[in-house]
PDB file of C-alpha atoms in Angstrom:
ATOM      1  CA  UNK J  74     -12.520  15.588  20.986  1.00 94.00           C
ATOM      2  CA  UNK J  75     -10.399  12.535  20.175  1.00 95.00           C
ATOM      3  CA  UNK J  76      -6.869  13.424  19.079  1.00 97.00           C
ATOM      4  CA  UNK J  77      -4.035  11.165  17.924  1.00 98.00           C
ATOM      5  CA  UNK J  78      -0.666  12.768  17.138  1.00 98.00           C
ATOM      6  CA  UNK J  79       2.075  10.740  15.622  1.00 98.00           C
ATOM      7  CA  UNK J  80       5.720  11.720  15.721  1.00 98.00           C
ATOM      8  CA  UNK J  81       9.139  10.278  15.086  1.00 98.00           C
ATOM      9  CA  UNK J  82       9.137   9.880  11.280  1.00 97.00           C
ATOM     10  CA  UNK J  83      12.447  10.608   9.630  1.00 97.00           C
ATOM     11  CA  UNK J  84      14.861   9.693   6.858  1.00 98.00           C
ATOM     12  CA  UNK J  85      16.829   6.581   7.900  1.00 98.00           C
ATOM     13  CA  UNK J  86      19.272   4.305   6.003  1.00 97.00           C
ATOM     14  CA  UNK J  87      18.432   0.772   5.225  1.00 98.00           C
ATOM     15  CA  UNK J  88      19.148  -1.513   8.137  1.00 98.00           C
ATOM     16  CA  UNK J  89      18.548   1.375  10.535  1.00 98.00           C
ATOM     17  CA  UNK J  90      16.052   1.856  13.346  1.00 98.00           C
ATOM     18  CA  UNK J  91      13.386   4.346  14.280  1.00 98.00           C
ATOM     19  CA  UNK J  92      10.748   4.693  17.046  1.00 98.00           C
ATOM     20  CA  UNK J  93       7.439   6.218  16.257  1.00 98.00           C
ATOM     21  CA  UNK J  94       5.070   7.600  18.933  1.00 98.00           C
ATOM     22  CA  UNK J  95       1.398   8.225  18.952  1.00 98.00           C
ATOM     23  CA  UNK J  96       0.094  10.475  21.697  1.00 98.00           C
ATOM     24  CA  UNK J  97      -3.588  10.272  22.455  1.00 98.00           C
ATOM     25  CA  UNK J  98      -6.178  12.524  24.112  1.00 97.00           C
ATOM     26  CA  UNK J  99      -9.842  12.962  24.414  1.00 96.00           C
ATOM     27  CA  UNK J 100     -10.740   9.460  25.486  1.00 96.00           C
ATOM     28  CA  UNK J 101     -10.004   6.971  28.257  1.00 96.00           C
ATOM     29  CA  UNK J 102      -6.778   5.611  26.657  1.00 96.00           C
ATOM     30  CA  UNK J 103      -6.394   2.482  28.761  1.00 96.00           C
ATOM     31  CA  UNK J 104      -9.852   1.101  27.584  1.00 95.00           C
ATOM     32  CA  UNK J 105      -9.056   1.152  23.787  1.00 95.00           C
ATOM     33  CA  UNK J 106      -6.912  -0.908  21.464  1.00 95.00           C
ATOM     34  CA  UNK J 107      -4.854   0.992  18.934  1.00 96.00           C
ATOM     35  CA  UNK J 108      -3.105   0.129  15.713  1.00 97.00           C
ATOM     36  CA  UNK J 109      -0.634   1.300  13.122  1.00 98.00           C
ATOM     37  CA  UNK J 110      -1.520   1.408   9.496  1.00 98.00           C
ATOM     38  CA  UNK J 111       0.812   2.636   6.647  1.00 98.00           C
ATOM     39  CA  UNK J 112       0.480   3.968   3.245  1.00 98.00           C
ATOM     40  CA  UNK J 113       3.481   3.723   0.815  1.00 98.00           C
ATOM     41  CA  UNK J 114       3.794   6.428  -1.853  1.00 96.00           C
ATOM     42  CA  UNK J 115       1.113   5.794  -4.560  1.00 95.00           C
ATOM     43  CA  UNK J 116      -0.168   2.667  -2.809  1.00 97.00           C
ATOM     44  CA  UNK J 117      -3.070   1.581  -0.691  1.00 97.00           C
ATOM     45  CA  UNK J 118      -3.510   1.220   3.000  1.00 98.00           C
ATOM     46  CA  UNK J 119      -1.639  -1.679   4.770  1.00 98.00           C
ATOM     47  CA  UNK J 120      -2.228  -2.752   8.402  1.00 97.00           C
ATOM     48  CA  UNK J 121       1.075  -3.050  10.232  1.00 98.00           C
ATOM     49  CA  UNK J 122       0.428  -3.835  13.904  1.00 97.00           C
ATOM     50  CA  UNK J 123      -2.111  -3.619  16.691  1.00 96.00           C
ATOM     51  CA  UNK J 124      -2.205  -3.604  20.493  1.00 96.00           C
ATOM     52  CA  UNK J 125      -5.225  -4.319  22.604  1.00 94.00           C
ATOM     53  CA  UNK J 126      -6.174  -3.210  26.158  1.00 94.00           C
ATOM     54  CA  UNK J 127      -4.725  -6.484  27.633  1.00 94.00           C
ATOM     55  CA  UNK J 128      -1.370  -5.646  25.940  1.00 95.00           C
ATOM     56  CA  UNK J 129      -1.736  -8.450  23.413  1.00 95.00           C
ATOM     57  CA  UNK J 130       0.092  -7.548  20.178  1.00 97.00           C
ATOM     58  CA  UNK J 131      -0.368  -8.552  16.513  1.00 96.00           C
ATOM     59  CA  UNK J 132       1.715  -7.943  13.481  1.00 97.00           C
ATOM     60  CA  UNK J 133       1.647  -8.155   9.724  1.00 97.00           C
ATOM     61  CA  UNK J 134       3.999 -10.769   8.302  1.00 97.00           C
ATOM     62  CA  UNK J 135       5.922  -8.179   6.462  1.00 97.00           C
ATOM     63  CA  UNK J 136       7.069  -6.612   9.771  1.00 98.00           C
ATOM     64  CA  UNK J 137       6.974  -9.489  12.235  1.00 97.00           C
ATOM     65  CA  UNK J 138      10.368  -9.898  14.053  1.00 97.00           C
ATOM     66  CA  UNK J 139      11.395  -6.382  13.002  1.00 98.00           C
ATOM     67  CA  UNK J 140       8.764  -4.078  14.422  1.00 98.00           C
ATOM     68  CA  UNK J 141       7.521  -4.001  18.111  1.00 98.00           C
ATOM     69  CA  UNK J 142       4.375  -2.197  19.158  1.00 98.00           C
ATOM     70  CA  UNK J 143       3.925  -1.180  22.822  1.00 98.00           C
ATOM     71  CA  UNK J 144       1.759   1.143  24.975  1.00 97.00           C
ATOM     72  CA  UNK J 145       2.289   3.233  28.015  1.00 98.00           C
ATOM     73  CA  UNK J 146      -1.039   3.951  29.636  1.00 97.00           C
ATOM     74  CA  UNK J 147       0.455   6.366  32.035  1.00 97.00           C
ATOM     75  CA  UNK J 148       1.476   8.548  29.138  1.00 98.00           C
ATOM     76  CA  UNK J 149      -1.496   7.878  26.779  1.00 98.00           C
ATOM     77  CA  UNK J 150       1.005   6.796  24.156  1.00 98.00           C
ATOM     78  CA  UNK J 151       1.693   3.849  21.864  1.00 98.00           C
ATOM     79  CA  UNK J 152       5.046   3.269  20.220  1.00 98.00           C
ATOM     80  CA  UNK J 153       6.201   1.376  17.161  1.00 98.00           C
ATOM     81  CA  UNK J 154       9.883   0.334  17.383  1.00 98.00           C
ATOM     82  CA  UNK J 155      11.124  -0.253  13.845  1.00 98.00           C
ATOM     83  CA  UNK J 156      14.402  -2.132  13.353  1.00 98.00           C
ATOM     84  CA  UNK J 157      16.151  -3.553  10.273  1.00 98.00           C
ATOM     85  CA  UNK J 158      14.317  -1.056   8.132  1.00 98.00           C
ATOM     86  CA  UNK J 159      14.005  -1.664   4.481  1.00 98.00           C
ATOM     87  CA  UNK J 160      13.251   0.575   1.450  1.00 98.00           C
ATOM     88  CA  UNK J 161       9.783  -1.016   1.214  1.00 97.00           C
ATOM     89  CA  UNK J 162       9.024   0.336   4.739  1.00 98.00           C
ATOM     90  CA  UNK J 163       8.948   3.785   3.295  1.00 98.00           C
ATOM     91  CA  UNK J 164       5.350   5.152   3.999  1.00 98.00           C
ATOM     92  CA  UNK J 165       3.197   7.503   5.898  1.00 98.00           C
ATOM     93  CA  UNK J 166       2.440   5.727   9.233  1.00 98.00           C
ATOM     94  CA  UNK J 167      -0.942   6.417  10.878  1.00 98.00           C
ATOM     95  CA  UNK J 168      -2.101   5.422  14.260  1.00 98.00           C
ATOM     96  CA  UNK J 169      -5.767   4.674  14.719  1.00 97.00           C
ATOM     97  CA  UNK J 170      -8.094   3.989  17.571  1.00 96.00           C
ATOM     98  CA  UNK J 171     -10.493   1.131  17.585  1.00 94.00           C
ATOM     99  CA  UNK J 172     -14.112   1.664  17.274  1.00 90.00           C
ATOM    100  CA  UNK J 173     -15.251   0.323  20.661  1.00 87.00           C
ATOM    101  CA  UNK J 174     -13.890   0.323  24.215  1.00 85.00           C
ATOM    102  CA  UNK J 175     -12.547  -2.923  25.646  1.00 81.00           C
ATOM    103  CA  UNK J 176     -12.941  -4.967  22.541  1.00 76.00           C
ATOM    104  CA  UNK J 177     -11.035  -6.297  19.552  1.00 76.00           C
ATOM    105  CA  UNK J 178     -13.433  -5.167  16.886  1.00 82.00           C
ATOM    106  CA  UNK J 179     -10.709  -3.974  14.538  1.00 87.00           C
ATOM    107  CA  UNK J 180     -12.493  -1.141  12.664  1.00 93.00           C
ATOM    108  CA  UNK J 181     -10.728   2.190  13.189  1.00 95.00           C
ATOM    109  CA  UNK J 182     -12.864   5.097  14.232  1.00 91.00           C
ATOM    110  CA  UNK J 183     -10.297   7.885  14.545  1.00 95.00           C
ATOM    111  CA  UNK J 184      -6.907   8.405  12.967  1.00 97.00           C
ATOM    112  CA  UNK J 185      -3.931  10.623  13.325  1.00 97.00           C
ATOM    113  CA  UNK J 186      -2.549  12.726  10.541  1.00 97.00           C
ATOM    114  CA  UNK J 187       0.397  10.508  10.005  1.00 97.00           C
ATOM    115  CA  UNK J 188       4.232  10.639  10.146  1.00 98.00           C
ATOM    116  CA  UNK J 189       6.436  10.033   7.153  1.00 98.00           C
ATOM    117  CA  UNK J 190       9.193   7.408   7.336  1.00 98.00           C
ATOM    118  CA  UNK J 191      11.640   7.324   4.443  1.00 98.00           C
ATOM    119  CA  UNK J 192      14.171   4.527   4.211  1.00 98.00           C
ATOM    120  CA  UNK J 193      16.909   5.428   1.719  1.00 97.00           C
ATOM    121  CA  UNK J 194      20.697   5.635   1.561  1.00 95.00           C
TER     122      UNK J 194
ATOM    123  CA  UNK U 255      -5.239 -14.383   4.637  1.00 95.00           C
ATOM    124  CA  UNK U 256      -8.484 -12.887   3.417  1.00 97.00           C
ATOM    125  CA  UNK U 257      -8.004 -11.025   0.154  1.00 97.00           C
ATOM    126  CA  UNK U 258     -10.375  -8.134  -0.600  1.00 98.00           C
ATOM    127  CA  UNK U 259     -10.926  -7.209  -4.281  1.00 98.00           C
ATOM    128  CA  UNK U 260     -12.422  -3.838  -5.094  1.00 98.00           C
ATOM    129  CA  UNK U 261     -14.049  -2.875  -8.398  1.00 94.00           C
ATOM    130  CA  UNK U 262     -13.922  -0.893 -10.409  1.00 96.00           C
ATOM    131  CA  UNK U 263     -10.419   0.593  -9.924  1.00 97.00           C
ATOM    132  CA  UNK U 264     -11.587   3.950 -11.040  1.00 98.00           C
ATOM    133  CA  UNK U 265     -15.140   5.313 -11.222  1.00 97.00           C
ATOM    134  CA  UNK U 266     -15.615   8.505 -13.361  1.00 97.00           C
ATOM    135  CA  UNK U 267     -18.867  10.300 -12.417  1.00 96.00           C
ATOM    136  CA  UNK U 268     -20.422  13.729 -12.276  1.00 96.00           C
ATOM    137  CA  UNK U 269     -21.708  15.534  -9.138  1.00 96.00           C
ATOM    138  CA  UNK U 270     -25.244  14.518  -8.345  1.00 96.00           C
ATOM    139  CA  UNK U 271     -24.755  11.014  -9.812  1.00 97.00           C
ATOM    140  CA  UNK U 272     -24.983   7.711  -7.912  1.00 98.00           C
ATOM    141  CA  UNK U 273     -21.803   5.882  -7.173  1.00 98.00           C
ATOM    142  CA  UNK U 274     -21.736   2.102  -6.573  1.00 98.00           C
ATOM    143  CA  UNK U 275     -18.486   0.538  -5.352  1.00 98.00           C
ATOM    144  CA  UNK U 276     -17.933  -3.217  -4.884  1.00 98.00           C
ATOM    145  CA  UNK U 277     -15.750  -5.177  -2.531  1.00 98.00           C
ATOM    146  CA  UNK U 278     -15.474  -9.007  -2.809  1.00 98.00           C
ATOM    147  CA  UNK U 279     -13.732 -11.132  -0.123  1.00 98.00           C
ATOM    148  CA  UNK U 280     -11.862 -14.315  -0.849  1.00 97.00           C
ATOM    149  CA  UNK U 281     -13.725 -16.053   2.039  1.00 97.00           C
ATOM    150  CA  UNK U 282     -16.666 -15.112   4.147  1.00 97.00           C
ATOM    151  CA  UNK U 283     -16.173 -12.155   6.467  1.00 97.00           C
ATOM    152  CA  UNK U 284     -19.782 -12.365   7.723  1.00 96.00           C
ATOM    153  CA  UNK U 285     -20.667  -8.616   8.224  1.00 96.00           C
ATOM    154  CA  UNK U 286     -17.280  -7.590   9.520  1.00 96.00           C
ATOM    155  CA  UNK U 287     -16.480  -5.175   6.712  1.00 97.00           C
ATOM    156  CA  UNK U 288     -15.778  -1.422   6.933  1.00 98.00           C
ATOM    157  CA  UNK U 289     -15.442   1.303   4.306  1.00 98.00           C
ATOM    158  CA  UNK U 290     -13.051   4.315   4.584  1.00 98.00           C
ATOM    159  CA  UNK U 291     -12.608   7.457   2.503  1.00 98.00           C
ATOM    160  CA  UNK U 292      -9.013   8.652   1.895  1.00 98.00           C
ATOM    161  CA  UNK U 293      -8.078  11.983   0.380  1.00 97.00           C
ATOM    162  CA  UNK U 294      -4.495  13.045  -0.359  1.00 94.00           C
ATOM    163  CA  UNK U 295      -2.729  14.478   2.606  1.00 93.00           C
ATOM    164  CA  UNK U 296      -5.538  13.583   4.935  1.00 96.00           C
ATOM    165  CA  UNK U 297      -6.136  10.776   7.391  1.00 96.00           C
ATOM    166  CA  UNK U 298      -8.544   7.957   6.340  1.00 97.00           C
ATOM    167  CA  UNK U 299     -12.125   8.508   7.535  1.00 97.00           C
ATOM    168  CA  UNK U 300     -14.396   5.728   8.698  1.00 97.00           C
ATOM    169  CA  UNK U 301     -17.626   5.781   6.737  1.00 98.00           C
ATOM    170  CA  UNK U 302     -19.379   2.451   7.343  1.00 98.00           C
ATOM    171  CA  UNK U 303     -18.646  -0.423   9.760  1.00 96.00           C
ATOM    172  CA  UNK U 304     -20.062  -3.794  10.146  1.00 95.00           C
ATOM    173  CA  UNK U 305     -21.224  -3.710   6.478  1.00 96.00           C
ATOM    174  CA  UNK U 306     -24.068  -1.284   6.897  1.00 97.00           C
ATOM    175  CA  UNK U 307     -23.759   0.870  10.068  1.00 97.00           C
ATOM    176  CA  UNK U 308     -22.864   4.505   9.376  1.00 97.00           C
ATOM    177  CA  UNK U 309     -20.080   5.968  11.537  1.00 95.00           C
ATOM    178  CA  UNK U 310     -20.711   9.053  13.643  1.00 94.00           C
ATOM    179  CA  UNK U 311     -21.248  12.138  11.591  1.00 95.00           C
ATOM    180  CA  UNK U 312     -21.350  10.410   8.202  1.00 97.00           C
ATOM    181  CA  UNK U 313     -24.154  11.839   6.023  1.00 97.00           C
ATOM    182  CA  UNK U 314     -26.983   9.457   4.931  1.00 98.00           C
ATOM    183  CA  UNK U 315     -26.080   9.626   1.231  1.00 98.00           C
ATOM    184  CA  UNK U 316     -23.477   6.979   2.239  1.00 98.00           C
ATOM    185  CA  UNK U 317     -24.854   3.453   2.669  1.00 98.00           C
ATOM    186  CA  UNK U 318     -23.320   0.046   2.817  1.00 98.00           C
ATOM    187  CA  UNK U 319     -24.778  -3.401   2.218  1.00 98.00           C
ATOM    188  CA  UNK U 320     -23.866  -7.035   1.846  1.00 98.00           C
ATOM    189  CA  UNK U 321     -22.697  -9.980   3.891  1.00 97.00           C
ATOM    190  CA  UNK U 322     -20.505 -12.949   3.413  1.00 97.00           C
ATOM    191  CA  UNK U 323     -18.225 -12.223   0.457  1.00 98.00           C
ATOM    192  CA  UNK U 324     -19.964  -9.457  -1.536  1.00 98.00           C
ATOM    193  CA  UNK U 325     -20.342  -5.837  -0.338  1.00 98.00           C
ATOM    194  CA  UNK U 326     -21.366  -2.566  -1.746  1.00 98.00           C
ATOM    195  CA  UNK U 327     -20.843   1.049  -0.880  1.00 98.00           C
ATOM    196  CA  UNK U 328     -23.309   3.376  -2.419  1.00 98.00           C
ATOM    197  CA  UNK U 329     -23.157   7.174  -2.500  1.00 98.00           C
ATOM    198  CA  UNK U 330     -26.662   8.187  -3.506  1.00 97.00           C
ATOM    199  CA  UNK U 331     -25.803  11.633  -4.969  1.00 97.00           C
ATOM    200  CA  UNK U 332     -22.148  12.683  -5.327  1.00 97.00           C
ATOM    201  CA  UNK U 333     -21.045  15.883  -3.612  1.00 97.00           C
ATOM    202  CA  UNK U 334     -17.787  17.537  -4.809  1.00 96.00           C
ATOM    203  CA  UNK U 335     -16.177  16.592  -1.500  1.00 96.00           C
ATOM    204  CA  UNK U 336     -16.865  12.918  -2.095  1.00 97.00           C
ATOM    205  CA  UNK U 337     -14.247  12.611  -4.883  1.00 96.00           C
ATOM    206  CA  UNK U 338     -11.609  10.535  -3.182  1.00 97.00           C
ATOM    207  CA  UNK U 339     -10.297   6.951  -2.903  1.00 98.00           C
ATOM    208  CA  UNK U 340     -12.474   4.414  -0.992  1.00 98.00           C
ATOM    209  CA  UNK U 341     -11.089   1.369   0.742  1.00 98.00           C
ATOM    210  CA  UNK U 342     -12.821  -1.652   2.270  1.00 98.00           C
ATOM    211  CA  UNK U 343     -11.296  -3.475   5.273  1.00 98.00           C
ATOM    212  CA  UNK U 344     -12.309  -6.781   6.912  1.00 97.00           C
ATOM    213  CA  UNK U 345     -11.926  -7.755  10.606  1.00 94.00           C
ATOM    214  CA  UNK U 346     -13.366 -11.246  10.605  1.00 94.00           C
ATOM    215  CA  UNK U 347     -10.106 -13.148  10.096  1.00 90.00           C
ATOM    216  CA  UNK U 348      -6.979 -11.564  11.580  1.00 90.00           C
ATOM    217  CA  UNK U 349      -4.135 -11.131  11.802  1.00 92.00           C
ATOM    218  CA  UNK U 350      -3.606  -9.884   9.265  1.00 94.00           C
ATOM    219  CA  UNK U 351      -6.279  -7.289   8.940  1.00 95.00           C
ATOM    220  CA  UNK U 352      -6.639  -6.633   5.269  1.00 97.00           C
ATOM    221  CA  UNK U 353      -7.756  -3.687   3.055  1.00 98.00           C
ATOM    222  CA  UNK U 354      -8.812  -3.693  -0.583  1.00 98.00           C
ATOM    223  CA  UNK U 355      -6.696  -1.958  -3.232  1.00 98.00           C
ATOM    224  CA  UNK U 356      -9.073   0.959  -3.345  1.00 98.00           C
ATOM    225  CA  UNK U 357     -11.561   2.546  -5.775  1.00 98.00           C
ATOM    226  CA  UNK U 358     -10.836   6.074  -7.094  1.00 98.00           C
ATOM    227  CA  UNK U 359     -13.983   8.149  -7.557  1.00 98.00           C
ATOM    228  CA  UNK U 360     -13.070  10.884  -9.931  1.00 96.00           C
ATOM    229  CA  UNK U 361     -14.880  13.826 -11.481  1.00 93.00           C
ATOM    230  CA  UNK U 362     -16.016  13.058 -14.995  1.00 91.00           C
TER     231      UNK U 362
END
């Protein structure tokens, strides 16, 4: 069974940093791209960042230059390093696995339960 | 950026009724559109991908159609567990990947 478990969410002050982790199991991690999607309180889903099997990375304009996605295939984990955090980054952050192995078909078949990031003074 | 516009914003229906949700793209996304179900406190759930393919484990009362710029998610007969928010998402032109604003299906 595929499992994705996010961690690292916390309360942080504006301008601060946080690193989220997403630990995966139940599939061959190195053969799938993964992504981060967030949902701010009372708002819809927003794609944040993605990383493919070839380690190519992609970002939404709203986080480009502030967030960095990475993966460690030896630990079956992806990370989201979040710097220069703003109030508008407050959201539940989900990691999700792409539908198909080896590709870049960015539909998301399985999701974690999310981790809450709150940016506030 | 491809903007996805969902309508209506809210759909008020009774169990057993048919639900028809719309998603319109600002430019063609071919068939590269997915639908997700989202309930409070739960992770999103993939229902339909590539416009009309049901994801694993999704019951046949959910169906998707469309291509280009106009797409529809149909729930043939609403069950109580289907009352939720539904989002469309395109993967034709990215980054960025984009979602629609959502349609809330509520109990009438």
